[in-house]
Amino acid sequence: MMTEPMADTIISLKDVRRDFGPVAAVDGVSFDIARGEFFSMLGPSGCGKTTLLRMLAGLDQPTAGSILLDGQPMAGVPANLRPTNMVFQSYAIFPHLNVVENVSYGLKRLKLARAEEKARVDQALALVKLEGYEQRGAHQLSGGQRQRVALARALVCRPKVLLLDEPLGALDKKLREEMQVELRSLQRSVGITFVFVTHDQEEALTLSDRIAVMARGKVLQIDTATGLYERPYCREVAEFIGTMNLFAGRVTKIGHEISVDAGSIGTLRAPASEARISVGDAVHVAVRPEKLSVLTGKARTGTNVVTGKLVASTYLGDRSRYLVQVPGVPAPVSVSLQHDGQHAAGVALPGSKINLAWPASAGIVLTA
Amino acid sequence: MPDAMPRQTAAGFSGLAAGYALLSPAMLIIVAMLVAPMLALVTLSFWTQNGFELDTSFTLANYWALIEPADEPTMWMGIPFPFKNPVYAILMLKSLVMSLAVTAAVILIAYPMAYFLAFRVTRYKALWIIIITIPFWTSYLLRVFSWKIMLGFNGVINSGLMSLGIISEPLSFLLYNPPAVVITLTHAWVTFAVLPIYVSLEKIDRSLLEAATDLGDSKWQRFRRVTLPLSLPGTISAALLVFIPTVGDYVTPTLVGGPGGTMIGNSIQSLFLKQDNSPRGAALSIVMMAIVALLSLLFMWAVGYRKIRARSA
């Protein structure tokens, strides 16, 4: 986990904890967010990500620990005086105000000259592509437009940090994908730090510079999308991000490679891990579906091979997905095969015996 | 709808017929209890009472009597009333002012109660609502009489103050005057006002309040800019719910108003029962209804009720 101070930190959390009665919604979380970063908090519902976001906004107070925002401790600073603004999951568009009145809501207390206020509102509306909707009432807006109003309303205040609580959750798939692209380019153009909460791993991977994967109030791993996918720290992260095949076993030898005795499958080899592992530990050898290939000839050295029975194959156009039942492995092994000429589509029939292979370097040893 | 009717036809009528069917009991009651008496009242107001006989020839004399000008205006509270029978106009104005005072007092008391109920009470909400409505388990007359006991010459307030040595003899200005009517009516109507205000406050999405805070509002600013405007529809209904019936009330002024606390309702009652001039009583009732309706519409127009409703929909 990242603990060393970053060059330009805007948010710094230290041992932040939030108890609701006997339940710790956020259980001792520490990390830093860099200025200008698009940072996501990803996890299933109830993992504490929204509580953490609300504590950044000042809408909730930590039971223990400290939050620094741009170097300033936030304890005792009420939400209305924090340099943060939030895009709410429900958008929270004021129903009695029109688009302009909604967007300029946070500017009123600044007592700007009328022309300047108008210029800032126009600029914000242009940013979210809502020109021409100024006089629309809140009830005349579609879900996507409401989302844009919520964004403009928050951005017009020029916060140091923009907090987004599952802002795309209520949109349909196509609109969501469009908004993802827009949100990312918007963040680049305004240069404001975005802290984004989502339970959608694809969304987090698409948008974020870095992602904190959370579960049960704790941060499991903070990394880039590639890092999370290629080098998950634990089984939970591995299974949450994409699909992961797991082979349980015990460590028999540690060298520049780790040997794992996986029972009936035989010995599997994987690259040395950063995690502390000693001989005899129960571990999982994890491998992504696309790292597996169907072995037709003889296995090369340095390759792990497992044998199983094809349960199902799905043709997906650019690739095929096989599910292979390997004796001794509880869940069917998932294989993703690219149709690049090497693998012809529909070669194997369900029920046929199949050998799967992957280079030792493609596997990961997970302790938990 | 008859049972013999084929299903398909019934489905063809669809929601409209079913809607009217559901409405019909209420419609029947409204026609029998409201529309018919109103028509009778309007008809009556164009007739003339001759002793025990009703002269059914059409006349506008009853209305004319209400506004017939006089050479010498009658002064009341420094306001000139240039009418031959100024008592009607005076009582009308007085009733409106007293009702407005009642309405204002009711809203000022009911709004904080509703606010408390909507935002502060998290558990046992139903119990709180029951507690608030407890006074309504007793009859209206009993509640009015209890105010006589409170405010009377030998009442709770006077004897309490006297036993504390604050006053040496009973205060006589507590009862039998307009303020006593306003106090009694206010108490009687507060609960009616709490419920619509409570409903409109309860409906407010809490994330709107958080959004207002997040955008820099203090608690007071947030109340003024979000909570109050969004609770206006309920507050306006509550105000009308109190204002409209209290203008015509005659029980309370009769019991606690004394000679100075009479309202327009007393005058109508007297015309119908004591003075045996029901046509003029009918005319006065209709004029009062028209004035109250006009004022209510004016009020709704002034606060932009339609706009508010359209937006909160």
XYZ file of C-alpha atoms in Angstrom, chain B residues 16-305:
290
model
C -62.396 6.790 -17.151
C -65.505 4.787 -16.318
C -63.781 3.068 -13.426
C -62.659 6.460 -12.176
C -66.190 7.865 -12.225
C -67.489 4.695 -10.612
C -65.027 5.185 -7.774
C -65.905 8.844 -7.512
C -69.681 8.383 -7.611
C -70.309 7.985 -3.847
C -68.368 11.159 -3.156
C -70.014 12.920 -6.100
C -73.463 11.974 -4.837
C -72.699 13.354 -1.401
C -71.244 16.547 -2.858
C -74.303 17.065 -5.065
C -76.750 16.360 -2.242
C -74.947 18.192 0.540
C -73.171 21.015 -1.232
C -74.427 21.793 -4.714
C -78.143 21.551 -3.893
C -77.990 23.730 -0.756
C -75.833 26.248 -2.612
C -78.386 26.495 -5.395
C -81.124 26.875 -2.786
C -79.102 29.614 -1.091
C -78.568 31.493 -4.349
C -82.270 31.250 -5.181
C -83.241 32.378 -1.692
C -81.015 35.433 -1.944
C -83.182 36.739 -4.820
C -86.425 36.435 -2.834
C -87.996 38.591 -0.134
C -89.185 37.726 3.359
C -92.652 39.135 4.202
C -93.335 38.192 7.784
C -93.883 34.416 7.637
C -94.299 34.423 3.854
C -91.603 34.232 1.219
C -92.155 36.492 -1.773
C -90.616 34.510 -4.630
C -90.470 37.329 -7.173
C -86.933 38.119 -8.330
C -85.208 41.024 -6.613
C -81.664 42.275 -6.015
C -82.781 44.221 -2.939
C -80.978 41.867 -0.555
C -77.649 42.578 -2.230
C -78.457 46.270 -2.495
C -79.109 46.391 1.245
C -75.525 45.290 1.878
C -73.958 48.086 -0.134
C -76.635 50.782 -0.155
C -74.738 54.074 0.187
C -75.489 56.573 2.939
C -75.028 60.333 2.941
C -73.028 60.258 6.137
C -70.275 57.586 6.344
C -70.051 55.595 9.580
C -66.607 55.639 11.169
C -65.162 52.437 12.598
C -61.532 52.210 13.786
C -60.927 55.414 11.859
C -62.131 53.878 8.585
C -65.180 55.442 6.916
C -67.906 53.043 5.797
C -70.263 54.956 3.468
C -73.127 52.474 3.783
C -76.662 52.717 5.109
C -76.205 49.344 6.849
C -72.469 49.606 7.651
C -72.509 46.670 10.074
C -72.111 44.110 7.271
C -69.051 45.714 5.734
C -67.546 46.371 9.158
C -68.073 42.791 10.275
C -66.751 41.484 6.974
C -63.544 43.487 7.291
C -63.191 42.569 10.940
C -63.713 38.874 10.187
C -61.102 38.958 7.448
C -58.563 40.687 9.691
C -59.234 38.268 12.547
C -59.014 35.272 10.211
C -55.756 36.539 8.783
C -54.413 36.913 12.321
C -55.531 33.358 13.085
C -53.981 32.064 9.861
C -50.680 33.820 10.541
C -50.588 32.550 14.123
C -51.484 29.005 13.045
C -48.753 28.886 10.394
C -46.175 30.339 12.798
C -46.994 27.636 15.341
C -47.656 24.753 12.961
C -44.587 25.179 10.757
C -42.021 24.583 13.516
C -44.069 21.632 14.754
C -44.179 20.119 11.276
C -40.470 20.842 10.802
C -39.631 19.110 14.038
C -41.765 16.139 13.064
C -40.263 15.870 9.587
C -36.589 16.464 10.337
C -35.920 15.780 14.006
C -38.143 12.824 14.817
C -36.591 9.660 13.454
C -38.420 7.010 15.468
C -42.060 6.675 16.537
C -43.255 9.217 13.978
C -46.778 7.802 14.061
C -46.827 8.157 17.843
C -45.835 11.813 17.550
C -48.597 12.459 15.045
C -51.100 10.828 17.396
C -49.862 12.959 20.300
C -50.294 16.096 18.207
C -53.849 15.120 17.312
C -54.871 14.228 20.874
C -56.695 17.559 21.427
C -58.971 16.536 18.573
C -60.275 13.585 20.482
C -62.479 16.007 22.407
C -65.304 17.975 20.839
C -64.747 21.403 19.413
C -67.191 22.937 21.897
C -65.306 21.460 24.831
C -62.080 22.922 23.532
C -63.692 26.343 23.196
C -65.084 26.068 26.724
C -61.671 25.065 28.033
C -60.382 28.387 26.723
C -63.144 30.103 28.670
C -61.763 28.376 31.746
C -58.238 29.446 30.827
C -59.012 33.077 30.053
C -62.097 33.723 32.232
C -62.479 36.258 35.037
C -61.889 33.534 37.639
C -59.964 31.436 35.133
C -56.634 29.626 35.262
C -54.516 32.552 34.081
C -56.124 35.114 36.371
C -56.095 32.947 39.504
C -52.584 31.771 38.698
C -51.257 35.295 38.359
C -53.115 36.369 41.471
C -51.798 33.525 43.603
C -48.289 34.426 42.410
C -48.962 37.973 43.559
C -48.270 39.429 40.119
C -51.720 41.026 39.883
C -54.063 42.038 42.688
C -57.355 41.695 40.860
C -58.424 39.626 37.815
C -57.572 40.942 34.367
C -60.798 41.576 32.513
C -59.304 41.987 29.046
C -58.504 38.297 28.580
C -61.906 37.057 27.530
C -64.834 38.340 25.453
C -62.877 40.273 22.869
C -61.304 39.645 19.424
C -57.920 38.431 20.779
C -59.739 35.708 22.745
C -61.411 34.600 19.501
C -58.058 34.596 17.696
C -56.391 32.549 20.461
C -59.206 30.001 20.569
C -59.425 29.631 16.800
C -55.646 29.361 16.507
C -55.553 26.527 18.992
C -58.446 24.826 17.262
C -56.852 24.887 13.820
C -53.142 24.285 14.472
C -53.324 20.536 14.007
C -55.098 20.855 10.679
C -52.220 22.971 9.495
C -49.448 20.717 10.836
C -50.319 17.775 8.616
C -50.125 19.358 5.114
C -46.949 21.221 6.071
C -45.481 18.037 7.503
C -46.252 16.132 4.307
C -44.563 18.734 2.108
C -41.499 18.831 4.364
C -41.308 15.056 4.586
C -41.337 14.836 0.785
C -38.179 16.942 0.416
C -35.306 14.802 -0.792
C -32.646 14.981 1.925
C -29.869 14.980 -0.672
C -31.139 18.417 -1.785
C -30.313 19.744 1.666
C -26.896 18.122 1.544
C -26.334 19.595 -1.908
C -27.202 23.068 -0.615
C -24.738 22.649 2.258
C -22.116 21.315 -0.120
C -22.600 24.407 -2.296
C -21.807 26.663 0.645
C -25.106 27.355 2.384
C -25.293 27.760 6.133
C -28.247 26.073 7.853
C -30.336 29.233 7.749
C -29.530 29.954 4.070
C -30.348 26.370 3.225
C -33.714 26.699 4.953
C -34.510 29.931 3.153
C -33.354 28.783 -0.286
C -34.411 25.126 -0.355
C -36.594 23.949 2.524
C -38.977 26.889 2.629
C -39.669 27.147 -1.113
C -40.145 23.381 -1.393
C -42.563 23.323 1.545
C -44.570 26.258 0.199
C -47.283 24.188 -1.519
C -48.140 22.467 1.765
C -47.896 25.698 3.713
C -50.196 27.491 1.280
C -52.760 24.685 1.465
C -52.541 24.843 5.245
C -53.088 28.612 5.218
C -56.141 28.311 2.978
C -57.435 25.390 5.007
C -57.435 27.649 8.063
C -58.371 30.980 6.502
C -61.419 29.911 4.505
C -63.447 28.259 7.276
C -62.462 30.655 10.073
C -63.827 33.726 8.246
C -67.337 32.353 8.538
C -67.021 30.809 11.991
C -69.726 31.884 14.461
C -69.483 29.370 17.323
C -66.188 30.643 18.711
C -67.088 34.360 18.588
C -70.424 33.555 20.222
C -68.761 31.737 23.102
C -65.572 33.724 23.741
C -65.937 36.852 21.588
C -68.319 38.909 23.670
C -69.986 41.931 22.076
C -66.731 43.184 20.527
C -65.683 39.855 19.091
C -68.600 39.173 16.775
C -67.796 38.158 13.220
C -69.661 38.002 9.940
C -70.887 34.487 10.764
C -72.759 35.831 13.777
C -74.494 38.339 11.561
C -75.547 35.637 9.083
C -76.770 33.416 11.899
C -78.740 36.313 13.338
C -80.314 37.179 9.982
C -81.441 33.594 9.482
C -82.612 32.816 13.011
C -83.314 35.959 15.022
C -84.190 38.629 12.493
C -86.157 36.210 10.308
C -84.627 37.634 7.155
C -83.169 34.534 5.504
C -83.011 36.063 1.981
C -80.674 38.790 3.217
C -78.759 36.164 5.225
C -78.383 34.166 2.018
C -77.171 37.213 0.113
C -74.650 37.998 2.846
C -73.421 34.367 2.840
C -72.904 34.452 -0.903
C -71.082 37.775 -0.802
C -68.856 36.454 1.974
C -68.094 33.289 -0.003
C -67.276 35.338 -3.079
C -64.952 37.637 -1.141
C -63.153 34.714 0.539
C -62.808 32.893 -2.779
C -61.489 36.029 -4.455
C -58.982 36.672 -1.677
C -57.806 33.050 -1.741
C -57.283 33.187 -5.493
C -55.473 36.504 -5.168
C -53.256 35.006 -2.481
C -52.450 31.952 -4.578
C -51.698 34.141 -7.570
C -49.479 36.432 -5.469
C -47.287 33.596 -4.185
C -47.074 31.994 -7.622
C -48.814 28.825 -6.544
